[in-house]
Short mmCIF file of C-alpha atoms in Angstrom, two decimals:
data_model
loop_
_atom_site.label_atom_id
_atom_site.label_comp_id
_atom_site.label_asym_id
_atom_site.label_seq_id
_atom_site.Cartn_x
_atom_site.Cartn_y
_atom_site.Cartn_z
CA UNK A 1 116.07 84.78 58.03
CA UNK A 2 118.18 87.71 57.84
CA UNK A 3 118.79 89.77 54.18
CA UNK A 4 121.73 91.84 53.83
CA UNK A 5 120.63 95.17 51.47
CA UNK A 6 123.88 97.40 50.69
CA UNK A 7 122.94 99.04 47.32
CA UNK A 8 122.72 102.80 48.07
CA UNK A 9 119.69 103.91 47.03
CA UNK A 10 117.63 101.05 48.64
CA UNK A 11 116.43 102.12 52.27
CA UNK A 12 114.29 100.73 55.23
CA UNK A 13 110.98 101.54 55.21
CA UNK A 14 111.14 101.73 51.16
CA UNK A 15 109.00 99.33 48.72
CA UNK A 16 111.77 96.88 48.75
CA UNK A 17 112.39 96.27 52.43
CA UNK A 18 108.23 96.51 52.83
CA UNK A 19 108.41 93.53 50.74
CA UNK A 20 111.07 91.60 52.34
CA UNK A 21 109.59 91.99 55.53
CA UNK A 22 106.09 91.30 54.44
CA UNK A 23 107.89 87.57 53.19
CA UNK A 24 108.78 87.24 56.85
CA UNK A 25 113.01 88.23 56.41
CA UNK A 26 114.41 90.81 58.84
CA UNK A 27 116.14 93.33 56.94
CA UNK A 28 119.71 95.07 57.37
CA UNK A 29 121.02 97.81 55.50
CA UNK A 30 124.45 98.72 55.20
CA UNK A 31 124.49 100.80 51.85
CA UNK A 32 127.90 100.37 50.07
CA UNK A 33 129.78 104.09 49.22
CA UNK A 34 132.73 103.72 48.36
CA UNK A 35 135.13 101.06 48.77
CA UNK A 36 134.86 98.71 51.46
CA UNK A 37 137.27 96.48 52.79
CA UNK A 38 136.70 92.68 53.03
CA UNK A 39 136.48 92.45 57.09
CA UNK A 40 133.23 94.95 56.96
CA UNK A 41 131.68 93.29 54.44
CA UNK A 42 132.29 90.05 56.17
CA UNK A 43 131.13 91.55 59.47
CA UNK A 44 128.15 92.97 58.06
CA UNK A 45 127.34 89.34 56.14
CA UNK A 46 127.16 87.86 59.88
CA UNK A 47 124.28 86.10 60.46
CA UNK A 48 123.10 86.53 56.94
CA UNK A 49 121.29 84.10 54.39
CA UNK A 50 120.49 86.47 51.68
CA UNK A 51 122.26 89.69 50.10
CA UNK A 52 120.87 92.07 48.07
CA UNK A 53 123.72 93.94 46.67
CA UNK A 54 125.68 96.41 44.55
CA UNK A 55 129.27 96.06 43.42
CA UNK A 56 130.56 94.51 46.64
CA UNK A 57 133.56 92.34 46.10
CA UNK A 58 132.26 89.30 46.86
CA UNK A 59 135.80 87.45 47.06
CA UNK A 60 136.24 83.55 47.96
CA UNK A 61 137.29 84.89 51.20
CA UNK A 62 134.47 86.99 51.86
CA UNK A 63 132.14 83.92 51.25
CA UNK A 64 134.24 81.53 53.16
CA UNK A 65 133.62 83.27 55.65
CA UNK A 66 130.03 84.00 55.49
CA UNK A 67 129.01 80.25 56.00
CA UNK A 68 125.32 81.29 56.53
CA UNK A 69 124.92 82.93 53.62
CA UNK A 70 122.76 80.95 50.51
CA UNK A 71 121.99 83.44 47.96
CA UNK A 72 123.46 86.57 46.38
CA UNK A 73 121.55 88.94 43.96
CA UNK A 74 122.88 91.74 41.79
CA UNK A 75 120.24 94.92 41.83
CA UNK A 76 122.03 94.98 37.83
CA UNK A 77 123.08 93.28 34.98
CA UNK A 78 127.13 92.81 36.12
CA UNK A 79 128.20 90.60 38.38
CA UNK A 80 131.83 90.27 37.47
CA UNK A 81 132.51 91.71 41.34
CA UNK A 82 131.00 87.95 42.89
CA UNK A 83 133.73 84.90 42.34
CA UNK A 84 130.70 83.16 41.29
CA UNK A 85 133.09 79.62 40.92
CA UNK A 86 134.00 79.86 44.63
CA UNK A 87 130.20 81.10 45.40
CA UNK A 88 129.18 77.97 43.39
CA UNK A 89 131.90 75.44 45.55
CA UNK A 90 130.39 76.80 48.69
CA UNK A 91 126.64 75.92 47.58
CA UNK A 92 125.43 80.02 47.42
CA UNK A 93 123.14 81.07 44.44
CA UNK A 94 124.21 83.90 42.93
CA UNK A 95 122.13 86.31 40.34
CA UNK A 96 121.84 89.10 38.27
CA UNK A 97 118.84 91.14 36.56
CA UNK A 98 119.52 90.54 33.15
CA UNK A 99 118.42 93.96 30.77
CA UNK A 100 116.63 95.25 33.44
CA UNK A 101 118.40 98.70 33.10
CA UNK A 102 118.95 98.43 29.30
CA UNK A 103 116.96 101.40 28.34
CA UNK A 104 118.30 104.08 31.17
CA UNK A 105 121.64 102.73 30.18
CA UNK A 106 120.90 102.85 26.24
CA UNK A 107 119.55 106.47 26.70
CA UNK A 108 122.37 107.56 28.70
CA UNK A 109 124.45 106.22 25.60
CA UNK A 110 122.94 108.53 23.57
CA UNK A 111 123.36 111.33 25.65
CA UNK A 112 127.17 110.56 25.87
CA UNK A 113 127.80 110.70 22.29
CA UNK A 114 126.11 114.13 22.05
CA UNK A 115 127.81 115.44 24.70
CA UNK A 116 131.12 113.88 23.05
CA UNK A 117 129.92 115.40 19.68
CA UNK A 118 129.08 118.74 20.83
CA UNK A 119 131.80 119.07 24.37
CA UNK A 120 128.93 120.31 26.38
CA UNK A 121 130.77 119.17 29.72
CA UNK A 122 133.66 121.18 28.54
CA UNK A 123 131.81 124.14 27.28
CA UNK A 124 130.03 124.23 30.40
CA UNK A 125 133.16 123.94 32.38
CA UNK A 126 134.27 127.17 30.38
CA UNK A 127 131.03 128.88 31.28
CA UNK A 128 131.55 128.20 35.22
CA UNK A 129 134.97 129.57 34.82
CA UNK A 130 134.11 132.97 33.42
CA UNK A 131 134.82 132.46 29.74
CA UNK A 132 132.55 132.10 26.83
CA UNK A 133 133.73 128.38 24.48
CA UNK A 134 132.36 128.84 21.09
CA UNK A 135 133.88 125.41 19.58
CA UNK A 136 132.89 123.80 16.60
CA UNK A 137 131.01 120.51 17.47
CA UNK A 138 129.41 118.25 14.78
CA UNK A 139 126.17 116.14 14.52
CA UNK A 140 125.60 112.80 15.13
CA UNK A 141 123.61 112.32 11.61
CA UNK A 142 125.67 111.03 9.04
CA UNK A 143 127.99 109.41 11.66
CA UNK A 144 129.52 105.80 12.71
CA UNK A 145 129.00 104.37 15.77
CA UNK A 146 130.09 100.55 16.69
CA UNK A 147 128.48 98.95 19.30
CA UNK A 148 130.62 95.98 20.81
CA UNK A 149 128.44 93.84 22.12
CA UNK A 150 124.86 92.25 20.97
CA UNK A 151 122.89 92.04 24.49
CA UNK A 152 120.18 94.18 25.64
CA UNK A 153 121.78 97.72 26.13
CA UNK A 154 123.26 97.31 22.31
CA UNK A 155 119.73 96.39 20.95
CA UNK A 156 118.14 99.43 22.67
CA UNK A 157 120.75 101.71 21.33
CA UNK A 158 120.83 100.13 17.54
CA UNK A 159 117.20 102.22 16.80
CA UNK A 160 118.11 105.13 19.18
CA UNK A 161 121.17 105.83 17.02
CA UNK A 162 119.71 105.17 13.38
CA UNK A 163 116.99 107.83 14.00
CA UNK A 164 119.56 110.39 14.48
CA UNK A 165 120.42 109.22 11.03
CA UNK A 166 123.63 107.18 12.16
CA UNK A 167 124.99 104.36 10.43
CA UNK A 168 125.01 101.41 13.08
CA UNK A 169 127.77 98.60 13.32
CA UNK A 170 127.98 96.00 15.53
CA UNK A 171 129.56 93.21 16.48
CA UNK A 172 126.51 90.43 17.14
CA UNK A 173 123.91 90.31 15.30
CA UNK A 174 121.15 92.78 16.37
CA UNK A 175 117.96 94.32 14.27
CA UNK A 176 119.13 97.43 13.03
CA UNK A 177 122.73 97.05 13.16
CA UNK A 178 125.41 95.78 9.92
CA UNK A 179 127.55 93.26 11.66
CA UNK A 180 130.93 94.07 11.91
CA UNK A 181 133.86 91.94 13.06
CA UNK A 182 136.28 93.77 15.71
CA UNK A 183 138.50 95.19 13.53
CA UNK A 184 136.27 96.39 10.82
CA UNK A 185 134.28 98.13 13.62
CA UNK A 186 136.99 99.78 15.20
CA UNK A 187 138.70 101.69 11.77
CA UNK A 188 134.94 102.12 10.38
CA UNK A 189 133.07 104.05 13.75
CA UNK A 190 133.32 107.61 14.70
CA UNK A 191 132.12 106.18 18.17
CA UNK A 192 132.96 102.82 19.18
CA UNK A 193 130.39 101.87 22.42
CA UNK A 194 131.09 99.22 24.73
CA UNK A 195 128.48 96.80 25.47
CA UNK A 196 129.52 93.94 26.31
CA UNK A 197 130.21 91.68 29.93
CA UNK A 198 133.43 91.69 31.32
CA UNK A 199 135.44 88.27 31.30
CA UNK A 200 138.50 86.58 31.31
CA UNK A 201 138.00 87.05 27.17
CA UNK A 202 137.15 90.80 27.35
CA UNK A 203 139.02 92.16 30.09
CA UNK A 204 141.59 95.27 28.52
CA UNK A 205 139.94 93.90 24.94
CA UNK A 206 140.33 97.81 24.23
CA UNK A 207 144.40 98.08 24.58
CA UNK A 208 146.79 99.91 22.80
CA UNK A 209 146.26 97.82 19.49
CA UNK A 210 142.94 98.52 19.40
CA UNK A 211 143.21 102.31 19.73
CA UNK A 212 145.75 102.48 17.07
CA UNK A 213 143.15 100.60 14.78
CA UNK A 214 140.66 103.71 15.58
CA UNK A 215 140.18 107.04 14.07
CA UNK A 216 141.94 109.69 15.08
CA UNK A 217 138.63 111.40 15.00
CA UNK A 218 136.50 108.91 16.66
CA UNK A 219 135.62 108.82 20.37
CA UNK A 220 135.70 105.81 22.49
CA UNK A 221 132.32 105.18 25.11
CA UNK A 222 132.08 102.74 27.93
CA UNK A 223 129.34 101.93 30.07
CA UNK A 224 129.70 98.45 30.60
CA UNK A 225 132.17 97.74 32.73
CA UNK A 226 136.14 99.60 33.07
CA UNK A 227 138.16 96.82 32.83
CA UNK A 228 136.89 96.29 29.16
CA UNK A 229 139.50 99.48 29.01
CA UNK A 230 143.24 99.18 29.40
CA UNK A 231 143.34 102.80 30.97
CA UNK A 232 146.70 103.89 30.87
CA UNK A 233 146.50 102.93 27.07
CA UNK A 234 143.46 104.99 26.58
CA UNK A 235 144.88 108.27 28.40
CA UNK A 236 147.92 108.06 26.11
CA UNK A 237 145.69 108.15 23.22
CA UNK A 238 143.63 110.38 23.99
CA UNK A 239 146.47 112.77 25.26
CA UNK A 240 148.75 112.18 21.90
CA UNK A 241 145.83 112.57 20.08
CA UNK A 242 145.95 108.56 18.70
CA UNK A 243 141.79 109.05 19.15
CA UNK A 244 139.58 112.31 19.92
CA UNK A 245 138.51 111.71 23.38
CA UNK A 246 136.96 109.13 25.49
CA UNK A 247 133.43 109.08 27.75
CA UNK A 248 133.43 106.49 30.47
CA UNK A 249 130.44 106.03 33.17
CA UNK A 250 132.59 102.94 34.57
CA UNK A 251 136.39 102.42 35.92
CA UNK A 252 138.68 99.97 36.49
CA UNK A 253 138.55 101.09 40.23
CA UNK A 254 135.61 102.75 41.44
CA UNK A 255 135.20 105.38 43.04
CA UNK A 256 138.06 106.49 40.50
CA UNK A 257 141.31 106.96 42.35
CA UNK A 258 143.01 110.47 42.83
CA UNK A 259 145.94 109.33 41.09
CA UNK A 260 144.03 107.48 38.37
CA UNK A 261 145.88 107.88 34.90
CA UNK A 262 142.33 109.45 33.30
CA UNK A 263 142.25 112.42 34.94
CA UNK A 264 143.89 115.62 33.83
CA UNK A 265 143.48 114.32 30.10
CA UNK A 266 141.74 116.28 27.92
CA UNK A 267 139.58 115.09 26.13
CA UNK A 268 138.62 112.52 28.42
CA UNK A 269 135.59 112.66 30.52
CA UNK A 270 134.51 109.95 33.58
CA UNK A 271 131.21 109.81 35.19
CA UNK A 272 130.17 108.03 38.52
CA UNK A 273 128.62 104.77 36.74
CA UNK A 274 125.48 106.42 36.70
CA UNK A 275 123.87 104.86 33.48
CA UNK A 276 122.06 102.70 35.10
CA UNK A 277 120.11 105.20 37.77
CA UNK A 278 117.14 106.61 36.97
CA UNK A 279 113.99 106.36 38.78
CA UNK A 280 112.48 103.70 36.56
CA UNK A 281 115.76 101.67 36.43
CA UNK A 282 116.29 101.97 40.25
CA UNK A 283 112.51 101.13 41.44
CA UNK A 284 112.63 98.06 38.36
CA UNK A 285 115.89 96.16 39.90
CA UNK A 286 115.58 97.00 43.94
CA UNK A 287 111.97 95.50 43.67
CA UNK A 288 112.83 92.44 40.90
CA UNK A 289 116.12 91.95 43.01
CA UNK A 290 113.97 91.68 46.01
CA UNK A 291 111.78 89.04 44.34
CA UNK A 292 114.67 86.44 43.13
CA UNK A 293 116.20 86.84 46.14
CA UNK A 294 113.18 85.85 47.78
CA UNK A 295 112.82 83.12 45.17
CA UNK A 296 116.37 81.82 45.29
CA UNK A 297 116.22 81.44 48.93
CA UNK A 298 113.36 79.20 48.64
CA UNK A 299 115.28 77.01 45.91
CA UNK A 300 113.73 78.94 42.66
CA UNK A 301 115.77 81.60 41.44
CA UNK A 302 114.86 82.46 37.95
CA UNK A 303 118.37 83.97 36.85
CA UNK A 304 120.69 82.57 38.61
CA UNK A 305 124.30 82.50 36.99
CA UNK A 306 125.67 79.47 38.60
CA UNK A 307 122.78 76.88 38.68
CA UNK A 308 122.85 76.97 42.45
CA UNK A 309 119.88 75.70 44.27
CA UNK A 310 120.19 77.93 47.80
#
């Protein structure tokens, strides 16, 4: 059987395709960079049974007309880019990885909010330019933050944040963390940090309302996933200064788009949805993704999302 691999920093000859080959599959890789429209990806699902993959969009179209293919996996924890009710009409398993890049991602939180706190990306912007920024930033001890959301990243950031000495609000229950409905969370936290999946019930859950409920001192964080943001809402915030500034590792469209309403705000910085890429993270889900693939494809997928038998 044939495996389609398109998540970018998987590559033949590499653990992950030793392994699949070892199980007897015949590899292809086709690394997605970028976006991609639906006839390549159908072209390049030709002849395939399994897909190992990143963010491709996985429309009803695209596996209509893939009718060989029996098993999806996610080398992450979203999967919001797979219809996963027209994957499950069409008989395909589809899974994700679930926390298996909580800690990169929690740790890359952390690093946000001091760079937030402290504007190094703007400071060191300054620096490249010629001048010499001497703002005033502040510390993180003493501070809010709100985590939205009570799955893995959220309870790996919880003890990061108290031992800065930050007071920790979220809205699940989590060890570490006061729980905090929406609201209270949003006019209480000098950082409100997005954890959570995105869904019919969370999609633009951060809109204009929600903004105006924040301080105009607080930042906003996202590294879950950009539709959780209404954008344009955000960059008129942040630019009528309704909320300090914003850090976002993850966009509504990705790669973000030249005329994309967040750039050219101040105060707003975006990132290339790298939270979840580190070395550890990266070798963890191309190697686990390899296994449930392997295991879905012979009917025992351990996290599949759709209780599809491939």
């Amino acid at each position: 059987m044939k495996i389609l691999i398109t998540t970018d920093y998987l590559a033949p000859g590499d653990e992950v395709d030793t392994y699949l080959t070892g199980q007897g599959f015949t590899t292809r890789h086709d690394p997605m960079r970028g976006a991609r429209r639906p006839d390549d990806l159908i072209e390049a699902l030709t002849g395939v049974a399994g897909a190992l993959i990143a963010n491709e969009p996985m429309t009803e179209q695209v596996l209509a007309a893939s009718p060989g293919l029996r098993a999806v996996v996610r080398t992450g924890v979203g999967y919001d880019s797979v219809d996963v009710p027209a994957a499950t009409r069409l008989g395909i398993s589809v899974s994700n990885l679930p926390g298996i890049n909580a800690n990169a991602v929690a740790e890359y939180t952390i690093g946000l909010l001091l760079a937030q706190a402290r504007r190094l990306v703007q400071v060191a912007a300054g620096v490249q330019a010629g001048s010499w920024p001497r703002q005033q930033g502040y510390e993180l001890s003493g501070r809010t933050v709100g985590l939205i959301g009570r799955g893995p990243v959220a309870r790996r950031v919880a003890p990061l944040a108290a031992a800065f000495g930050m007071t920790v609000l979220c809205t699940g229950d989590i060890p570490g963390a006061v729980h905090a409905g929406l609201d209270e969370l949003l006019e209480r936290s000098d950082f409100v940090s997005v954890h959570t999946a995105l869904t019919g019930r969370t999609r633009h859950l951060i809109d204009a309302a929600a903004l105006a409920r924040m301080k105009p001192s607080a930042h906003l964080i996202n590294t879950a996933r950009g539709g959780i943001v209404d954008e344009p809402a955000l960059a008129e915030a942040v630019r009528t200064g309704r909320i300090a500034g914003a850090a976002l590792d993850v966009a509504d469209v990705e790669p973000l788009p030249a005329d994309s309403v967040l750039r050219g705000v101040d105060g707003i910085t975006v990132y290339s949805h790298m939270g979840g890429h580190t070395a550890e993270a990266r070798r963890n889900s191309g190697i686990d993704g390899a296994r449930e693939l392997v295991a879905a494809l012979a009917g025992k997928p351990a996290f599949a999302v759709n209780g599809v038998v491939a």
